[in-house]
PDB file of C-alpha atoms in Angstrom:
ATOM      1  CA  GLY A   1      -8.864  21.502  23.559  1.00 54.00           C
ATOM      2  CA  ALA A   2     -11.507  19.589  21.636  1.00 82.00           C
ATOM      3  CA  GLY A   3      -9.244  18.179  18.942  1.00 94.00           C
ATOM      4  CA  VAL A   4      -7.389  14.888  18.530  1.00 97.00           C
ATOM      5  CA  SER A   5      -4.431  14.789  20.894  1.00 97.00           C
ATOM      6  CA  GLN A   6      -1.298  12.730  20.244  1.00 98.00           C
ATOM      7  CA  SER A   7       1.710  12.155  22.445  1.00 97.00           C
ATOM      8  CA  PRO A   8       4.594  12.383  22.415  1.00 97.00           C
ATOM      9  CA  ARG A   9       5.044  14.946  19.626  1.00 97.00           C
ATOM     10  CA  TYR A  10       8.583  13.721  19.027  1.00 97.00           C
ATOM     11  CA  LYS A  11      10.187  10.407  19.847  1.00 98.00           C
ATOM     12  CA  VAL A  12      13.767   9.349  19.270  1.00 98.00           C
ATOM     13  CA  ALA A  13      14.632   5.724  19.829  1.00 97.00           C
ATOM     14  CA  LYS A  14      17.555   3.455  19.105  1.00 97.00           C
ATOM     15  CA  ARG A  15      17.117   0.652  16.625  1.00 97.00           C
ATOM     16  CA  GLY A  16      15.730  -2.379  18.400  1.00 97.00           C
ATOM     17  CA  GLN A  17      13.862  -0.498  21.108  1.00 98.00           C
ATOM     18  CA  ASP A  18      10.101  -0.674  21.569  1.00 98.00           C
ATOM     19  CA  VAL A  19       7.987   2.491  21.352  1.00 98.00           C
ATOM     20  CA  ALA A  20       4.393   3.342  22.245  1.00 98.00           C
ATOM     21  CA  LEU A  21       2.462   6.188  20.683  1.00 98.00           C
ATOM     22  CA  ARG A  22      -0.755   7.497  22.207  1.00 98.00           C
ATOM     23  CA  CYS A  23      -3.874   8.970  20.614  1.00 98.00           C
ATOM     24  CA  ASP A  24      -6.746  10.641  22.435  1.00 98.00           C
ATOM     25  CA  PRO A  25      -9.609  11.094  19.935  1.00 98.00           C
ATOM     26  CA  ILE A  26     -12.381  13.649  19.895  1.00 97.00           C
ATOM     27  CA  SER A  27     -15.017  12.749  22.468  1.00 95.00           C
ATOM     28  CA  GLY A  28     -17.903  10.873  20.875  1.00 93.00           C
ATOM     29  CA  HIS A  29     -15.996   9.755  17.795  1.00 95.00           C
ATOM     30  CA  VAL A  30     -16.510   6.027  17.342  1.00 94.00           C
ATOM     31  CA  SER A  31     -13.995   5.590  14.548  1.00 95.00           C
ATOM     32  CA  LEU A  32     -10.256   5.871  15.044  1.00 97.00           C
ATOM     33  CA  PHE A  33      -7.551   5.532  12.426  1.00 97.00           C
ATOM     34  CA  TRP A  34      -3.765   5.315  12.428  1.00 98.00           C
ATOM     35  CA  TYR A  35      -1.675   6.468   9.465  1.00 97.00           C
ATOM     36  CA  GLN A  36       2.027   6.539   8.671  1.00 97.00           C
ATOM     37  CA  GLN A  37       3.318   9.532   6.736  1.00 96.00           C
ATOM     38  CA  ALA A  38       6.795   9.512   5.268  1.00 94.00           C
ATOM     39  CA  LEU A  39       8.451  12.793   4.333  1.00 91.00           C
ATOM     40  CA  GLY A  40       6.930  14.296   1.198  1.00 88.00           C
ATOM     41  CA  GLN A  41       4.267  11.615   0.857  1.00 92.00           C
ATOM     42  CA  GLY A  42       0.608  11.219   1.672  1.00 94.00           C
ATOM     43  CA  PRO A  43      -0.615   9.434   4.786  1.00 96.00           C
ATOM     44  CA  GLU A  44      -0.684   5.643   4.452  1.00 95.00           C
ATOM     45  CA  PHE A  45      -3.472   3.762   6.223  1.00 94.00           C
ATOM     46  CA  LEU A  46      -2.340   1.447   9.005  1.00 96.00           C
ATOM     47  CA  THR A  47      -5.389   0.366  10.975  1.00 96.00           C
ATOM     48  CA  TYR A  48      -8.971   1.244  11.919  1.00 95.00           C
ATOM     49  CA  PHE A  49     -11.074   0.842  15.053  1.00 96.00           C
ATOM     50  CA  GLN A  50     -14.791   1.131  15.523  1.00 94.00           C
ATOM     51  CA  ASN A  51     -15.187   1.666  19.245  1.00 95.00           C
ATOM     52  CA  GLU A  52     -12.919  -0.995  20.799  1.00 96.00           C
ATOM     53  CA  ALA A  53     -13.016  -3.377  17.845  1.00 96.00           C
ATOM     54  CA  GLN A  54     -10.111  -3.371  15.432  1.00 96.00           C
ATOM     55  CA  LEU A  55     -11.954  -3.914  12.159  1.00 93.00           C
ATOM     56  CA  ASP A  56      -9.135  -3.421   9.686  1.00 93.00           C
ATOM     57  CA  LYS A  57      -5.420  -3.859  10.256  1.00 93.00           C
ATOM     58  CA  SER A  58      -4.481  -4.526   6.672  1.00 92.00           C
ATOM     59  CA  GLY A  59      -2.081  -1.579   6.543  1.00 93.00           C
ATOM     60  CA  LEU A  60       0.184  -2.629   9.407  1.00 96.00           C
ATOM     61  CA  PRO A  61       3.590  -3.235   7.749  1.00 94.00           C
ATOM     62  CA  SER A  62       4.646  -6.167   9.906  1.00 94.00           C
ATOM     63  CA  ASP A  63       3.846  -8.093  13.051  1.00 96.00           C
ATOM     64  CA  ARG A  64       6.110  -5.670  14.919  1.00 98.00           C
ATOM     65  CA  PHE A  65       3.244  -3.168  14.738  1.00 98.00           C
ATOM     66  CA  PHE A  66       0.382  -3.541  17.169  1.00 97.00           C
ATOM     67  CA  ALA A  67      -2.523  -1.228  17.980  1.00 98.00           C
ATOM     68  CA  GLU A  68      -5.183  -1.324  20.637  1.00 97.00           C
ATOM     69  CA  ARG A  69      -8.157   0.682  21.859  1.00 97.00           C
ATOM     70  CA  PRO A  70      -9.332  -1.320  24.861  1.00 96.00           C
ATOM     71  CA  GLU A  71     -12.102   0.972  26.111  1.00 94.00           C
ATOM     72  CA  GLY A  72     -13.136   2.469  22.811  1.00 92.00           C
ATOM     73  CA  SER A  73     -11.496   5.813  23.486  1.00 95.00           C
ATOM     74  CA  VAL A  74      -7.721   6.253  23.831  1.00 97.00           C
ATOM     75  CA  SER A  75      -5.636   4.198  21.439  1.00 98.00           C
ATOM     76  CA  THR A  76      -2.004   3.109  21.533  1.00 98.00           C
ATOM     77  CA  LEU A  77       0.167   2.164  18.579  1.00 98.00           C
ATOM     78  CA  LYS A  78       3.113   0.023  19.620  1.00 98.00           C
ATOM     79  CA  ILE A  79       6.129  -0.754  17.506  1.00 98.00           C
ATOM     80  CA  GLN A  80       8.432  -3.503  18.711  1.00 98.00           C
ATOM     81  CA  ARG A  81      12.090  -3.891  17.812  1.00 98.00           C
ATOM     82  CA  THR A  82      12.100  -0.636  15.860  1.00 98.00           C
ATOM     83  CA  GLN A  83      14.038  -0.360  12.615  1.00 97.00           C
ATOM     84  CA  GLN A  84      15.269   2.681  10.726  1.00 96.00           C
ATOM     85  CA  GLU A  85      12.559   2.338   8.088  1.00 96.00           C
ATOM     86  CA  ASP A  86       9.974   2.917  10.841  1.00 97.00           C
ATOM     87  CA  SER A  87      11.063   6.568  10.986  1.00 97.00           C
ATOM     88  CA  ALA A  88       8.043   8.642   9.938  1.00 97.00           C
ATOM     89  CA  VAL A  89       5.228  10.772  11.294  1.00 97.00           C
ATOM     90  CA  TYR A  90       2.446   8.679  12.797  1.00 98.00           C
ATOM     91  CA  LEU A  91      -0.921  10.360  12.503  1.00 98.00           C
ATOM     92  CA  CYS A  92      -4.077   9.489  14.375  1.00 98.00           C
ATOM     93  CA  ALA A  93      -7.517  10.535  13.157  1.00 97.00           C
ATOM     94  CA  SER A  94     -11.028  10.109  14.499  1.00 96.00           C
ATOM     95  CA  SER A  95     -14.507  10.531  13.081  1.00 94.00           C
ATOM     96  CA  PHE A  96     -18.180   9.825  13.696  1.00 92.00           C
ATOM     97  CA  GLY A  97     -17.858   6.882  11.311  1.00 88.00           C
ATOM     98  CA  THR A  98     -20.571   6.425   8.728  1.00 86.00           C
ATOM     99  CA  ILE A  99     -23.862   8.304   8.927  1.00 85.00           C
ATOM    100  CA  GLY A 100     -26.598   7.515   6.443  1.00 82.00           C
ATOM    101  CA  GLY A 101     -24.108   5.489   4.437  1.00 81.00           C
ATOM    102  CA  VAL A 102     -21.773   8.476   4.068  1.00 83.00           C
ATOM    103  CA  ASN A 103     -18.267   8.385   5.516  1.00 86.00           C
ATOM    104  CA  GLN A 104     -17.778  11.308   7.862  1.00 89.00           C
ATOM    105  CA  PRO A 105     -14.703  13.580   7.725  1.00 91.00           C
ATOM    106  CA  GLN A 106     -11.636  12.497   9.643  1.00 94.00           C
ATOM    107  CA  HIS A 107     -10.071  14.873  12.147  1.00 96.00           C
ATOM    108  CA  PHE A 108      -6.331  14.492  12.516  1.00 97.00           C
ATOM    109  CA  GLY A 109      -3.998  15.026  15.426  1.00 97.00           C
ATOM    110  CA  ASP A 110      -0.647  16.774  15.080  1.00 96.00           C
ATOM    111  CA  GLY A 111       1.134  13.424  14.850  1.00 97.00           C
ATOM    112  CA  THR A 112       4.167  11.860  16.496  1.00 98.00           C
ATOM    113  CA  ARG A 113       7.430  12.291  14.638  1.00 97.00           C
ATOM    114  CA  LEU A 114       9.385   9.094  15.221  1.00 98.00           C
ATOM    115  CA  SER A 115      13.095   8.951  14.515  1.00 97.00           C
ATOM    116  CA  ILE A 116      14.969   5.668  14.781  1.00 97.00           C
ATOM    117  CA  LEU A 117      18.740   5.994  15.140  1.00 96.00           C
TER     118      LEU A 117
ATOM    119  CA  GLY B   1      -3.794  -2.515  -4.712  1.00 69.00           C
ATOM    120  CA  GLN B   2      -5.644   0.733  -5.018  1.00 71.00           C
ATOM    121  CA  GLN B   3      -3.549   3.678  -6.173  1.00 90.00           C
ATOM    122  CA  VAL B   4      -4.471   7.352  -6.140  1.00 94.00           C
ATOM    123  CA  MET B   5      -2.213   9.639  -8.128  1.00 95.00           C
ATOM    124  CA  GLN B   6      -2.175  13.420  -8.198  1.00 97.00           C
ATOM    125  CA  ILE B   7      -0.669  15.814 -10.692  1.00 97.00           C
ATOM    126  CA  PRO B   8       1.224  17.990 -10.608  1.00 97.00           C
ATOM    127  CA  GLN B   9       3.480  16.960  -7.756  1.00 96.00           C
ATOM    128  CA  TYR B  10       4.450  20.585  -7.169  1.00 97.00           C
ATOM    129  CA  GLN B  11       3.319  23.949  -8.460  1.00 97.00           C
ATOM    130  CA  HIS B  12       4.661  27.423  -7.837  1.00 97.00           C
ATOM    131  CA  VAL B  13       2.379  30.339  -8.716  1.00 97.00           C
ATOM    132  CA  GLN B  14       2.319  34.046  -8.168  1.00 97.00           C
ATOM    133  CA  GLU B  15      -0.394  35.424  -5.969  1.00 97.00           C
ATOM    134  CA  GLY B  16      -3.519  36.034  -8.010  1.00 97.00           C
ATOM    135  CA  GLU B  17      -2.920  33.191 -10.461  1.00 98.00           C
ATOM    136  CA  ASP B  18      -5.191  30.180 -10.621  1.00 98.00           C
ATOM    137  CA  PHE B  19      -4.201  26.658  -9.566  1.00 97.00           C
ATOM    138  CA  THR B  20      -5.586  23.204 -10.338  1.00 98.00           C
ATOM    139  CA  THR B  21      -4.663  19.769  -9.012  1.00 98.00           C
ATOM    140  CA  TYR B  22      -5.942  16.550 -10.545  1.00 98.00           C
ATOM    141  CA  CYS B  23      -6.607  13.282  -8.747  1.00 98.00           C
ATOM    142  CA  ASN B  24      -6.914   9.882 -10.451  1.00 97.00           C
ATOM    143  CA  SER B  25      -7.787   6.573  -8.843  1.00 95.00           C
ATOM    144  CA  SER B  26      -7.079   3.134 -10.270  1.00 93.00           C
ATOM    145  CA  THR B  27     -10.408   1.918  -8.859  1.00 92.00           C
ATOM    146  CA  THR B  28     -13.927   3.310  -8.556  1.00 92.00           C
ATOM    147  CA  LEU B  29     -14.459   5.341  -5.404  1.00 92.00           C
ATOM    148  CA  SER B  30     -17.565   5.624  -3.250  1.00 91.00           C
ATOM    149  CA  ASN B  31     -16.567   9.166  -2.309  1.00 92.00           C
ATOM    150  CA  ILE B  32     -13.685  11.606  -2.578  1.00 95.00           C
ATOM    151  CA  GLN B  33     -12.445  13.811   0.219  1.00 96.00           C
ATOM    152  CA  TRP B  34      -9.961  16.679  -0.026  1.00 98.00           C
ATOM    153  CA  TYR B  35      -7.545  17.664   2.709  1.00 97.00           C
ATOM    154  CA  LYS B  36      -5.038  20.490   3.064  1.00 98.00           C
ATOM    155  CA  GLN B  37      -1.802  20.083   5.003  1.00 97.00           C
ATOM    156  CA  ARG B  38       0.248  23.147   5.847  1.00 96.00           C
ATOM    157  CA  PRO B  39       4.019  22.719   6.255  1.00 92.00           C
ATOM    158  CA  GLY B  40       4.644  21.091   9.631  1.00 90.00           C
ATOM    159  CA  GLY B  41       0.918  20.613  10.189  1.00 94.00           C
ATOM    160  CA  HIS B  42      -1.615  17.850   9.944  1.00 95.00           C
ATOM    161  CA  PRO B  43      -4.205  17.186   7.214  1.00 97.00           C
ATOM    162  CA  VAL B  44      -7.328  19.316   7.580  1.00 97.00           C
ATOM    163  CA  PHE B  45     -10.576  18.247   5.954  1.00 96.00           C
ATOM    164  CA  LEU B  46     -11.853  20.579   3.239  1.00 97.00           C
ATOM    165  CA  ILE B  47     -14.793  18.861   1.552  1.00 96.00           C
ATOM    166  CA  GLN B  48     -16.369  15.549   0.526  1.00 95.00           C
ATOM    167  CA  LEU B  49     -17.992  14.670  -2.801  1.00 96.00           C
ATOM    168  CA  VAL B  50     -20.231  11.629  -3.077  1.00 93.00           C
ATOM    169  CA  LYS B  51     -22.233  11.801  -6.287  1.00 95.00           C
ATOM    170  CA  SER B  52     -21.016  11.133  -9.808  1.00 96.00           C
ATOM    171  CA  GLY B  53     -20.349  14.436 -11.592  1.00 97.00           C
ATOM    172  CA  GLU B  54     -20.785  16.449  -8.397  1.00 97.00           C
ATOM    173  CA  VAL B  55     -19.393  19.990  -8.239  1.00 98.00           C
ATOM    174  CA  LYS B  56     -19.014  21.936  -5.001  1.00 98.00           C
ATOM    175  CA  LYS B  57     -17.674  25.411  -4.330  1.00 97.00           C
ATOM    176  CA  GLN B  58     -16.127  26.927  -1.234  1.00 96.00           C
ATOM    177  CA  LYS B  59     -15.370  30.589  -1.858  1.00 96.00           C
ATOM    178  CA  ARG B  60     -12.395  30.508  -4.270  1.00 98.00           C
ATOM    179  CA  LEU B  61     -12.177  26.688  -4.287  1.00 98.00           C
ATOM    180  CA  THR B  62     -14.081  24.501  -6.761  1.00 98.00           C
ATOM    181  CA  PHE B  63     -14.156  20.725  -6.384  1.00 98.00           C
ATOM    182  CA  GLN B  64     -15.327  18.227  -8.998  1.00 98.00           C
ATOM    183  CA  PHE B  65     -15.958  14.466  -8.878  1.00 97.00           C
ATOM    184  CA  GLY B  66     -15.784  12.680 -12.202  1.00 97.00           C
ATOM    185  CA  GLU B  67     -18.675  10.896 -13.870  1.00 95.00           C
ATOM    186  CA  ALA B  68     -16.977   7.529 -13.487  1.00 95.00           C
ATOM    187  CA  LYS B  69     -16.107   8.290  -9.831  1.00 95.00           C
ATOM    188  CA  LYS B  70     -12.442   7.606 -10.509  1.00 95.00           C
ATOM    189  CA  ASN B  71     -11.124  11.132 -10.748  1.00 96.00           C
ATOM    190  CA  SER B  72     -11.483  14.516  -9.145  1.00 98.00           C
ATOM    191  CA  SER B  73     -10.064  18.004  -9.317  1.00 98.00           C
ATOM    192  CA  LEU B  74      -9.554  21.014  -7.098  1.00 98.00           C
ATOM    193  CA  HIS B  75      -9.348  24.458  -8.654  1.00 98.00           C
ATOM    194  CA  ILE B  76      -8.345  27.568  -6.739  1.00 98.00           C
ATOM    195  CA  THR B  77      -9.136  30.924  -8.295  1.00 98.00           C
ATOM    196  CA  ALA B  78      -6.876  33.900  -7.605  1.00 98.00           C
ATOM    197  CA  THR B  79      -4.511  32.192  -5.191  1.00 98.00           C
ATOM    198  CA  GLN B  80      -3.406  33.875  -1.981  1.00 97.00           C
ATOM    199  CA  THR B  81      -0.339  33.225   0.175  1.00 96.00           C
ATOM    200  CA  THR B  82      -2.643  31.582   2.718  1.00 96.00           C
ATOM    201  CA  ASP B  83      -3.318  28.834   0.144  1.00 97.00           C
ATOM    202  CA  VAL B  84       0.238  27.501   0.559  1.00 97.00           C
ATOM    203  CA  GLY B  85       0.341  23.836   1.533  1.00 97.00           C
ATOM    204  CA  THR B  86      -0.066  20.336   0.179  1.00 98.00           C
ATOM    205  CA  TYR B  87      -3.466  19.313  -1.117  1.00 98.00           C
ATOM    206  CA  PHE B  88      -4.423  15.663  -0.860  1.00 97.00           C
ATOM    207  CA  CYS B  89      -7.384  13.876  -2.332  1.00 97.00           C
ATOM    208  CA  ALA B  90      -8.476  10.746  -0.514  1.00 96.00           C
ATOM    209  CA  GLY B  91     -11.101   8.178  -1.307  1.00 93.00           C
ATOM    210  CA  HIS B  92     -12.857   5.102  -0.075  1.00 88.00           C
ATOM    211  CA  ARG B  93     -12.944   2.279  -2.585  1.00 80.00           C
ATOM    212  CA  THR B  94     -16.503   1.143  -3.232  1.00 72.00           C
ATOM    213  CA  GLY B  95     -17.438  -1.397  -0.605  1.00 67.00           C
ATOM    214  CA  THR B  96     -14.763  -0.446   1.928  1.00 67.00           C
ATOM    215  CA  ALA B  97     -16.098   1.830   4.622  1.00 64.00           C
ATOM    216  CA  SER B  98     -12.924   2.044   6.635  1.00 75.00           C
ATOM    217  CA  LYS B  99      -9.812   2.327   4.545  1.00 85.00           C
ATOM    218  CA  LEU B 100      -9.201   5.828   3.230  1.00 90.00           C
ATOM    219  CA  THR B 101      -6.534   5.914   0.528  1.00 93.00           C
ATOM    220  CA  PHE B 102      -4.720   9.216   0.158  1.00 95.00           C
ATOM    221  CA  GLY B 103      -3.367  10.561  -3.093  1.00 96.00           C
ATOM    222  CA  THR B 104       0.258  11.465  -3.637  1.00 95.00           C
ATOM    223  CA  GLY B 105      -0.473  15.138  -2.983  1.00 96.00           C
ATOM    224  CA  THR B 106       0.221  18.411  -4.790  1.00 98.00           C
ATOM    225  CA  ARG B 107       2.398  20.949  -3.031  1.00 97.00           C
ATOM    226  CA  LEU B 108       1.406  24.522  -3.774  1.00 98.00           C
ATOM    227  CA  GLN B 109       3.768  27.436  -3.297  1.00 97.00           C
ATOM    228  CA  VAL B 110       2.428  30.977  -3.692  1.00 97.00           C
ATOM    229  CA  THR B 111       4.662  34.017  -3.852  1.00 95.00           C
ATOM    230  CA  LEU B 112       3.895  37.717  -4.025  1.00 91.00           C
TER     231      LEU B 112
END
């Protein structure tokens, strides 16, 4: 399809394990965002890429969280030494960025539901 | 940091009744976007407002952006069961092009 694709849809890991979450944005979208959504809450910004450059990582909760987008397309969010509080849905979104000074709508993937045991 | 609050947190209406959710930001926003998230789904973009005092309509939905660009509202006329979901406002603080801050959301339940 033409939407944002995320994999895996579900991930269960034991506390202390490393996990990697993948996002395949809409073709042509220069901007890519990662969000963390806890149950019953709104998405919380984690990080933002413009093409391959990570321009804002102010939302990453700790240095255990790392994101990359090496070729300006697919992005990976990695969480090292997972902890129970990392359990959440991780959403990826992409957009055309800013056009004429106006932020363009973000298109979200279905997310990865991460459960840490 | 920037906070975006929505009220009410939850509303249950009967089909045909109207519904309104209010969004308030602690800081001035350059724009406000509204998203709808169905249970088990992902946020879907509804609309964006950019100008102070702007009002936009989409069929039964009316969106407003406050004069001070710190608050917004979404009004649904004659709700239908297909309107069920959580409605989030989200805004960019003036001067930040990247970070979109989502509101706390209002969950709408519609019954026959």
